[in-house]
Structures are given as C-alpha cells and as structure tokens.
CSV table of C-alpha atoms in Angstrom, one decimal:
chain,number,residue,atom,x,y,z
O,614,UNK,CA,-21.0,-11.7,24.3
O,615,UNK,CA,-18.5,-11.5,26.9
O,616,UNK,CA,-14.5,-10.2,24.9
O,617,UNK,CA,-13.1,-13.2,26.5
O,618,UNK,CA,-15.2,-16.2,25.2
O,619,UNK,CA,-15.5,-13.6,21.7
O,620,UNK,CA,-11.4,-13.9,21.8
O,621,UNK,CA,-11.4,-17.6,22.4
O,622,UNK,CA,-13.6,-18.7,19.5
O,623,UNK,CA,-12.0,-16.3,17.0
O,624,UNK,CA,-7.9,-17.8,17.6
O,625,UNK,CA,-8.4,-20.5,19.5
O,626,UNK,CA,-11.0,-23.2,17.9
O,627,UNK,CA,-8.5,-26.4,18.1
O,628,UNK,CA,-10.8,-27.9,15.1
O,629,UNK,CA,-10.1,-25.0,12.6
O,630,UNK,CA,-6.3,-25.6,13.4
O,631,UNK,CA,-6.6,-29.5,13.3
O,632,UNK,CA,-8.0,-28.6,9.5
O,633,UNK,CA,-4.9,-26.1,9.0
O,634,UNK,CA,-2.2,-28.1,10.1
O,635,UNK,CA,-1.8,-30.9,7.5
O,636,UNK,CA,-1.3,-28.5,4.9
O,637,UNK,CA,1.1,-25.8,6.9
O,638,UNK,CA,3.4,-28.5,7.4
O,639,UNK,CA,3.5,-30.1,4.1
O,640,UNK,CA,3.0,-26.7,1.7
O,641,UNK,CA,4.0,-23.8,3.8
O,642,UNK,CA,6.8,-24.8,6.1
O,643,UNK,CA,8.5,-26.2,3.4
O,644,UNK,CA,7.9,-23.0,1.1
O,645,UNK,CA,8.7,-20.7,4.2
O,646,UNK,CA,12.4,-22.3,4.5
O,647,UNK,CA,13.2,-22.6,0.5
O,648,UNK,CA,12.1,-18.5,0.6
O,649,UNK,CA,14.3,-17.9,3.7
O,650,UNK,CA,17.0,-20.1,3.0
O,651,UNK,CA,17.8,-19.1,-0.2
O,652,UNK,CA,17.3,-15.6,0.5
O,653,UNK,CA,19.8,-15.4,2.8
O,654,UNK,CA,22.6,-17.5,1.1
O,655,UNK,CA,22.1,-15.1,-1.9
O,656,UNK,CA,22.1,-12.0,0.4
O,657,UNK,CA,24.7,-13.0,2.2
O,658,UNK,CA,27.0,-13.1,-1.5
O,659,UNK,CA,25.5,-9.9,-2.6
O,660,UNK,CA,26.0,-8.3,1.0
O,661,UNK,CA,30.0,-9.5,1.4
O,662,UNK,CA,30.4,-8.2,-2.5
O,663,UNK,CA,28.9,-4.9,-0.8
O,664,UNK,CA,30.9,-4.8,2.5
O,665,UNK,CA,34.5,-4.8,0.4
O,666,UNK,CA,32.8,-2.2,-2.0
O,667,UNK,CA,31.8,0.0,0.9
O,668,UNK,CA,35.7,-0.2,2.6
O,669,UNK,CA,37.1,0.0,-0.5
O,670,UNK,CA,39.4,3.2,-1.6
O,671,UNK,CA,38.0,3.8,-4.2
O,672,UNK,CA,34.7,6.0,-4.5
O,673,UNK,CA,33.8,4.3,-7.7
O,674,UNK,CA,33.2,0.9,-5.7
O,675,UNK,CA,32.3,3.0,-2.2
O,676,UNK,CA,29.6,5.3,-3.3
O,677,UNK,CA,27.6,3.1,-5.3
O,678,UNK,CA,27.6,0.0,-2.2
O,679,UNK,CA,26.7,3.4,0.1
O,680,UNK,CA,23.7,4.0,-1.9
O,681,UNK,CA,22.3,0.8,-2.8
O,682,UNK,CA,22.6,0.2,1.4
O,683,UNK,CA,21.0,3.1,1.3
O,684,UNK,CA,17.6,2.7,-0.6
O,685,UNK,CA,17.2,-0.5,0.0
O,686,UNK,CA,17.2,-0.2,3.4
O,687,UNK,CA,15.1,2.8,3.1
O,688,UNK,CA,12.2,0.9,1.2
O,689,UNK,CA,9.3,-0.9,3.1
O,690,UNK,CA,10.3,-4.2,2.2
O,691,UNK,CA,6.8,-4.8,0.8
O,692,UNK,CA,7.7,-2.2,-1.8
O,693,UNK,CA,10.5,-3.8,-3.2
O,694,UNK,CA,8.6,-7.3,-3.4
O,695,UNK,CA,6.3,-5.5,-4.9
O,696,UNK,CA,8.7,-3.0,-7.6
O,697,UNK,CA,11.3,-6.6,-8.4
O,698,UNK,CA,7.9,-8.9,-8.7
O,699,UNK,CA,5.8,-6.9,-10.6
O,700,UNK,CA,8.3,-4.7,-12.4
O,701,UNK,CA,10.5,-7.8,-13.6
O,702,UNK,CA,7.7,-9.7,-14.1
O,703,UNK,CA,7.7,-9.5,-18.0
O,704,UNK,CA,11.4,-10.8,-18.0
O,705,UNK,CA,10.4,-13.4,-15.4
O,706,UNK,CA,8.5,-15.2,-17.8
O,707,UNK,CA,10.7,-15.5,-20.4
O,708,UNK,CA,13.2,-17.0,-18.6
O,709,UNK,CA,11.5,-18.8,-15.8
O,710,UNK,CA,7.7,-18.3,-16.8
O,711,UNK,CA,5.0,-17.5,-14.3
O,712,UNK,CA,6.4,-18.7,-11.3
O,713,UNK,CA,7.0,-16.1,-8.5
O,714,UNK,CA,9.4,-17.5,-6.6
O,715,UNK,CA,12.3,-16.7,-8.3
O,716,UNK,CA,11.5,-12.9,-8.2
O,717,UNK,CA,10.7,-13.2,-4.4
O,718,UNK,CA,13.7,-14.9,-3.4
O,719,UNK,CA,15.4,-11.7,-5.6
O,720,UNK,CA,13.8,-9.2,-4.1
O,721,UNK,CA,14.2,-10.9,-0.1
O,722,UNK,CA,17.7,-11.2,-1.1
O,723,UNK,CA,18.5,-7.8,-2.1
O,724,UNK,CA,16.8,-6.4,1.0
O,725,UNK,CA,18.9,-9.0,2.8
O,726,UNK,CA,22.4,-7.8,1.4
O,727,UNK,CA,21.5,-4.2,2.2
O,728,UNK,CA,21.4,-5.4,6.2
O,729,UNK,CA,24.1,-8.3,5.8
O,730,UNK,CA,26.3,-5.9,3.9
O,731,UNK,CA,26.4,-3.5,7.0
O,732,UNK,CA,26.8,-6.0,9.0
O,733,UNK,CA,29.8,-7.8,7.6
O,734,UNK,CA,31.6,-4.4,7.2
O,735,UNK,CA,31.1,-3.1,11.1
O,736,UNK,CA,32.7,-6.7,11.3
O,737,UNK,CA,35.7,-6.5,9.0
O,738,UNK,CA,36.5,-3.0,10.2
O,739,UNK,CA,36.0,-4.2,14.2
O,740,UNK,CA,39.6,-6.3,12.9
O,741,UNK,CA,42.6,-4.8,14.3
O,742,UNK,CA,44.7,-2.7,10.9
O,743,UNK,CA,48.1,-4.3,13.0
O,744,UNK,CA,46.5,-7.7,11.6
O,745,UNK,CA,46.3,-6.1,8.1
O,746,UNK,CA,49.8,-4.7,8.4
O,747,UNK,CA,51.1,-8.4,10.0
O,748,UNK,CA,49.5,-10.0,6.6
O,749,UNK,CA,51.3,-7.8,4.2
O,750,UNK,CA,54.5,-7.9,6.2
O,751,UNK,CA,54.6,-11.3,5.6
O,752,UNK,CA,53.9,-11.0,2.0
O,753,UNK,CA,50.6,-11.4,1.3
O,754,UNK,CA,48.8,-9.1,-1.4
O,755,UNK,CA,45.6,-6.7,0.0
O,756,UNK,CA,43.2,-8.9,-1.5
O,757,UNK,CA,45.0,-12.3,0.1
O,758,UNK,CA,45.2,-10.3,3.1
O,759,UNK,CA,41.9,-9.7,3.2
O,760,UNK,CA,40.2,-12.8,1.8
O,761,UNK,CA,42.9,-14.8,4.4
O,762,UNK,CA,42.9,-13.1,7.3
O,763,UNK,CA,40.7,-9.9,7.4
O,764,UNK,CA,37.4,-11.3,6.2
O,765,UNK,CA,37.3,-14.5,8.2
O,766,UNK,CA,37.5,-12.9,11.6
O,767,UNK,CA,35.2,-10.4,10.3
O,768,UNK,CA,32.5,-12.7,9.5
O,769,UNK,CA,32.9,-15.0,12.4
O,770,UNK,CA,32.6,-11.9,14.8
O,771,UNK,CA,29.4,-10.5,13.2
O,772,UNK,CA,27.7,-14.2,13.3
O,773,UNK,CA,25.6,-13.6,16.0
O,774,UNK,CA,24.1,-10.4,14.0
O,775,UNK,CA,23.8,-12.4,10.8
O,776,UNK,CA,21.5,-15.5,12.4
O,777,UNK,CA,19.4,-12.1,13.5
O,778,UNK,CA,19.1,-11.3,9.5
O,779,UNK,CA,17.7,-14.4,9.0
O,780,UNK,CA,15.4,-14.5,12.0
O,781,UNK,CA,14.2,-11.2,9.8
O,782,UNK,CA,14.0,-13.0,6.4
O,783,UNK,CA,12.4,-16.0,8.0
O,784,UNK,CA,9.4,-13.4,8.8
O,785,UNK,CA,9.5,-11.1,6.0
O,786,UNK,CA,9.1,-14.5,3.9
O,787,UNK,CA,5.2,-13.8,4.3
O,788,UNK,CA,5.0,-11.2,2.4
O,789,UNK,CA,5.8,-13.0,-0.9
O,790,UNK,CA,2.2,-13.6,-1.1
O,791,UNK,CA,1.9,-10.3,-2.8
O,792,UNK,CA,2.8,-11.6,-5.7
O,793,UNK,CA,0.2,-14.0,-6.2
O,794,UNK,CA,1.1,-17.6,-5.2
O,795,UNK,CA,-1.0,-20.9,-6.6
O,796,UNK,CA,-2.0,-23.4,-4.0
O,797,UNK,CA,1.1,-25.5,-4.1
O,798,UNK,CA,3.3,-22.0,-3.7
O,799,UNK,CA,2.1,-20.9,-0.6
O,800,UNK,CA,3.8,-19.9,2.2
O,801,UNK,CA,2.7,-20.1,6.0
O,802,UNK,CA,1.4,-17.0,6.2
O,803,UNK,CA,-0.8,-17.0,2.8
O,804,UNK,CA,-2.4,-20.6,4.0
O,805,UNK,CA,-3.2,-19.3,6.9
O,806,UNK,CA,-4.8,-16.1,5.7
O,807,UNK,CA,-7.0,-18.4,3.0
O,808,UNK,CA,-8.4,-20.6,5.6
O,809,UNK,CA,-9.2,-17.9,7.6
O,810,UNK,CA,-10.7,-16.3,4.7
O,811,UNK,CA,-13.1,-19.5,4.1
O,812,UNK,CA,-13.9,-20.1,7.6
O,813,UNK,CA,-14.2,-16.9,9.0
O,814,UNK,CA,-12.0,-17.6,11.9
O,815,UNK,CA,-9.1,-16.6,12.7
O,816,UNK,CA,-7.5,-19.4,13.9
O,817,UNK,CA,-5.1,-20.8,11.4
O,818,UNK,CA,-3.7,-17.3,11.2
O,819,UNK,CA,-3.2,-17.7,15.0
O,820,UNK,CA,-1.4,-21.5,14.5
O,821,UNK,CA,1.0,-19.8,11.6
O,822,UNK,CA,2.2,-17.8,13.7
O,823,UNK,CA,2.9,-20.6,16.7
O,824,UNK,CA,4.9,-22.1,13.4
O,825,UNK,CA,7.3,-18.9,12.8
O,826,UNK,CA,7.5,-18.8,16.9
O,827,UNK,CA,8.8,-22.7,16.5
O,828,UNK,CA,11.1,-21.7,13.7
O,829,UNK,CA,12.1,-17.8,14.9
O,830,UNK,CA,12.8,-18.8,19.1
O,831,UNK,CA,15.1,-21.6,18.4
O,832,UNK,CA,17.5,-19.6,16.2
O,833,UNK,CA,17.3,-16.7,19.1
O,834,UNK,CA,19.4,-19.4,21.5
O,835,UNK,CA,21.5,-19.9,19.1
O,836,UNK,CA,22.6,-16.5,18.3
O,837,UNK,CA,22.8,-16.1,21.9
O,838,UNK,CA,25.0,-19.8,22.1
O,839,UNK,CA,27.0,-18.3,19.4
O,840,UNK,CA,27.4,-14.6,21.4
O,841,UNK,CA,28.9,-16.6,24.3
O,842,UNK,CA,31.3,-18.8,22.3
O,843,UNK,CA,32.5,-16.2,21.0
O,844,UNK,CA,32.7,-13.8,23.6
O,845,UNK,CA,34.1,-16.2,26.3
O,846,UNK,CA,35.7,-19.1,23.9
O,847,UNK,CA,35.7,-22.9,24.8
O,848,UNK,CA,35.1,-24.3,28.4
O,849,UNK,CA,38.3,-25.0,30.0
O,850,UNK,CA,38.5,-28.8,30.0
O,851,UNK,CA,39.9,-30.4,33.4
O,852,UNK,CA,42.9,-32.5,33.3
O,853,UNK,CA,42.6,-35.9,34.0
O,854,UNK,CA,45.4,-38.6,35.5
O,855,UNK,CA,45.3,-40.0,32.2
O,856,UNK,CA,47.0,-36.9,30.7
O,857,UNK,CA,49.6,-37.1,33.6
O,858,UNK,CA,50.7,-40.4,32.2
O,859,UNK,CA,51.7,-39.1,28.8
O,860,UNK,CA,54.9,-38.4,27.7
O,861,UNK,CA,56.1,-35.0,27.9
O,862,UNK,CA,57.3,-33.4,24.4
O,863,UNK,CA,61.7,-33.4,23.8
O,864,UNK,CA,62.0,-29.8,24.6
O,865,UNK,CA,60.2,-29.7,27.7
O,866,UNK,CA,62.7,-32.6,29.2
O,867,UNK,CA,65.3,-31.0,27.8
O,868,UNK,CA,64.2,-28.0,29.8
O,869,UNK,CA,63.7,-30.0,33.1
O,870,UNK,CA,67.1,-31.5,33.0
C-alpha cells in the first residue's frame, strides 16, 4: 500500500474525528483547562514563595528554595506525577477519596513553581537596587519595599516568560492520565488515546492534538503582544483639535505670562 494513502487513513479519517469530537469538547477540554488552570495559579504562589526564599540572606530560606528548584526541575515530570500520585495516594483518600485530580493538579503545580520560581527571581533581581535603596529612603521596611515596589516590576517584566510556563502546563496536563482517570476525568489526551485504542486509528489522537494547537498558538501571540508592550510601551496617541480647545492647567499660564 502506497505510505501516503497508509498515512491518510491512520490520522486523517474525518468520521473517526466526527465520533471524537463531542466528547473532547465537553470532557477533555474542560478537564485539560481545570488541570492547567489551577496548576498554574498554585505554582505561581508556591514559585513567588520560592523566588523571595532564593534572594533571601539567609541560607536557611536560600538553600532549601535552591534545592527544591533543583530536583524538581531535574525530575521527568512524569516521575513526579507518578511519586505525588501514587506515593500520596493513601493520604489522598482519606481526605479527598479516590479522585486523582487533586494529586495531579499537586504534582503539575510543584513542577510549575520550580520553573515559575526561577522565573520570577531573574525578574525581581533584573529591578534596579537604586529602586530598593529609593523605597527604604523613603521609609518603607524591606519587606514593604519589596512587596510595593520590587516584586511588582518584577513580575510584570517576567510576564512574557510566565504565559510560556503555562503554554508548558497546558501540555504536560496529558500526562495526568498516569494516574488512572474514570471516563468523566479524562483529559484530551487520555480520550484520544481510548478511542484510538477501540478503533484502531489514530485519528482522535491526531484531532487532540489540533485542540492543544487551538489552545497552545493563541497564548504564543500573546506572550509575544505582551513582549512588545512591554518592551516598547503604549502607541503614542495623536493629538486632536479637540485637545487644542482645552484649557491649559494654572501653572502653565502662569508660565506663559
């Protein structure tokens, strides 16, 4: 049989998607952006709490946010969905019972604050010290100064970076499925996997991933929007006659008399 009509029939039989689709975008899109989603709001907690700790002056807060960066950025991420969900799974169920989830939102989010952690600290150290020294000058304590002034430039500068994190978490959301999902639990990934398991084709696999391309490429423009705004600020905005007609403020007549 020729490779190209072998190719065509094993991703690309529309029917096998048509039978797919219903269920991707009522199941697994939903369960793809709860994992995600909530992944990256607790990472992004965890990974601040671990961007102070690493600038901190003291070693007892430093060293232990440099190794914990450390190993869990070292660790195949399927490894530690695999040690949190399996290894916490007796204390799962006596607070949660059987349900996965919880553990695989854990276990995304502490590989998430590992990368987010880095990230927010290249961004808090990219802040000029003078701005540091400025904030105390004026009174503020460290931890004002930093909370007030530091962090918030910080973060803002690093954005671009951080929508890349979740890009990451958006994709390594498939791999929850190692932890044994029922039907209602399933993410993208795992429904297309099961209905190319039944059918033998591989189709549905091939239309999951069209969905994390729908949900991955947008979020690339945006980091790239963002990189812009932030790089080159605001379009200047033309003045019209309108603004000639307004009144000019006290001190500027003052200064024109």
């Amino acid at each position: 049989m020729d490779p190209l009509s072998t190719l065509w029939e094993t991703f690309f039989d529309w029917e096998a998607m048509g039978e797919a689709l219903p269920e991707m975008l009522t199941v697994g899109l939903p369960n793809t952006l709860i994992l995600a989603v909530s992944a990256a709001l607790l990472g992004s907690v965890l990974g601040l709490l671990l961007a102070v700790a690493g600038i901190s002056r003291s070693r007892w807060l430093r060293w232990p946010a440099r190794v914990y960066t450390d190993v869990f950025r070292g660790l195949p991420a399927a490894a530690t969905i695999l040690l949190i969900g399996v290894g916490l799974a007796p204390l799962g169920m006596q607070v949660w019972g059987p349900d996965p989830y919880p553990l695989g939102i854990l276990a995304l989010s502490l590989i998430a604050a590992a990368y987010i952690g880095e990230i927010f600290r290249s961004g808090i150290q990219s802040v000029e010290a003078a701005q540091l020294e400025g904030a105390r000058a004026l009174g503020f304590s460290w931890g004002d100064a930093m909370r007030l002034v530091i962090i918030p430039q910080g973060i803002r500068r690093v954005l671009p970076a951080w929508v890349n994190q979740l890009i990451a978490l958006i994709k390594d959301s498939s791999l929850v499925y190692f932890l044994g999902l029922v039907a209602s639990q399933r993410e993208l990934f795992r429904i297309g996997q099961d209905y190319a398991a039944t059918t033998g084709n591989e189709s549905a696999l091939l239309l999951a991933g069209l969905f994390y391309l729908a949900l991955t490429v947008p979020l690339t423009h945006v980091v790239n929007w963002i990189d812009r705004r932030l790089r080159h600020g605001r379009p200047a905005v033309a003045p019209t006659d309108e603004d000639d007609d307004l009144p000019l403020p006290a001190t500027v007549q003052g200064d024109r008399r």
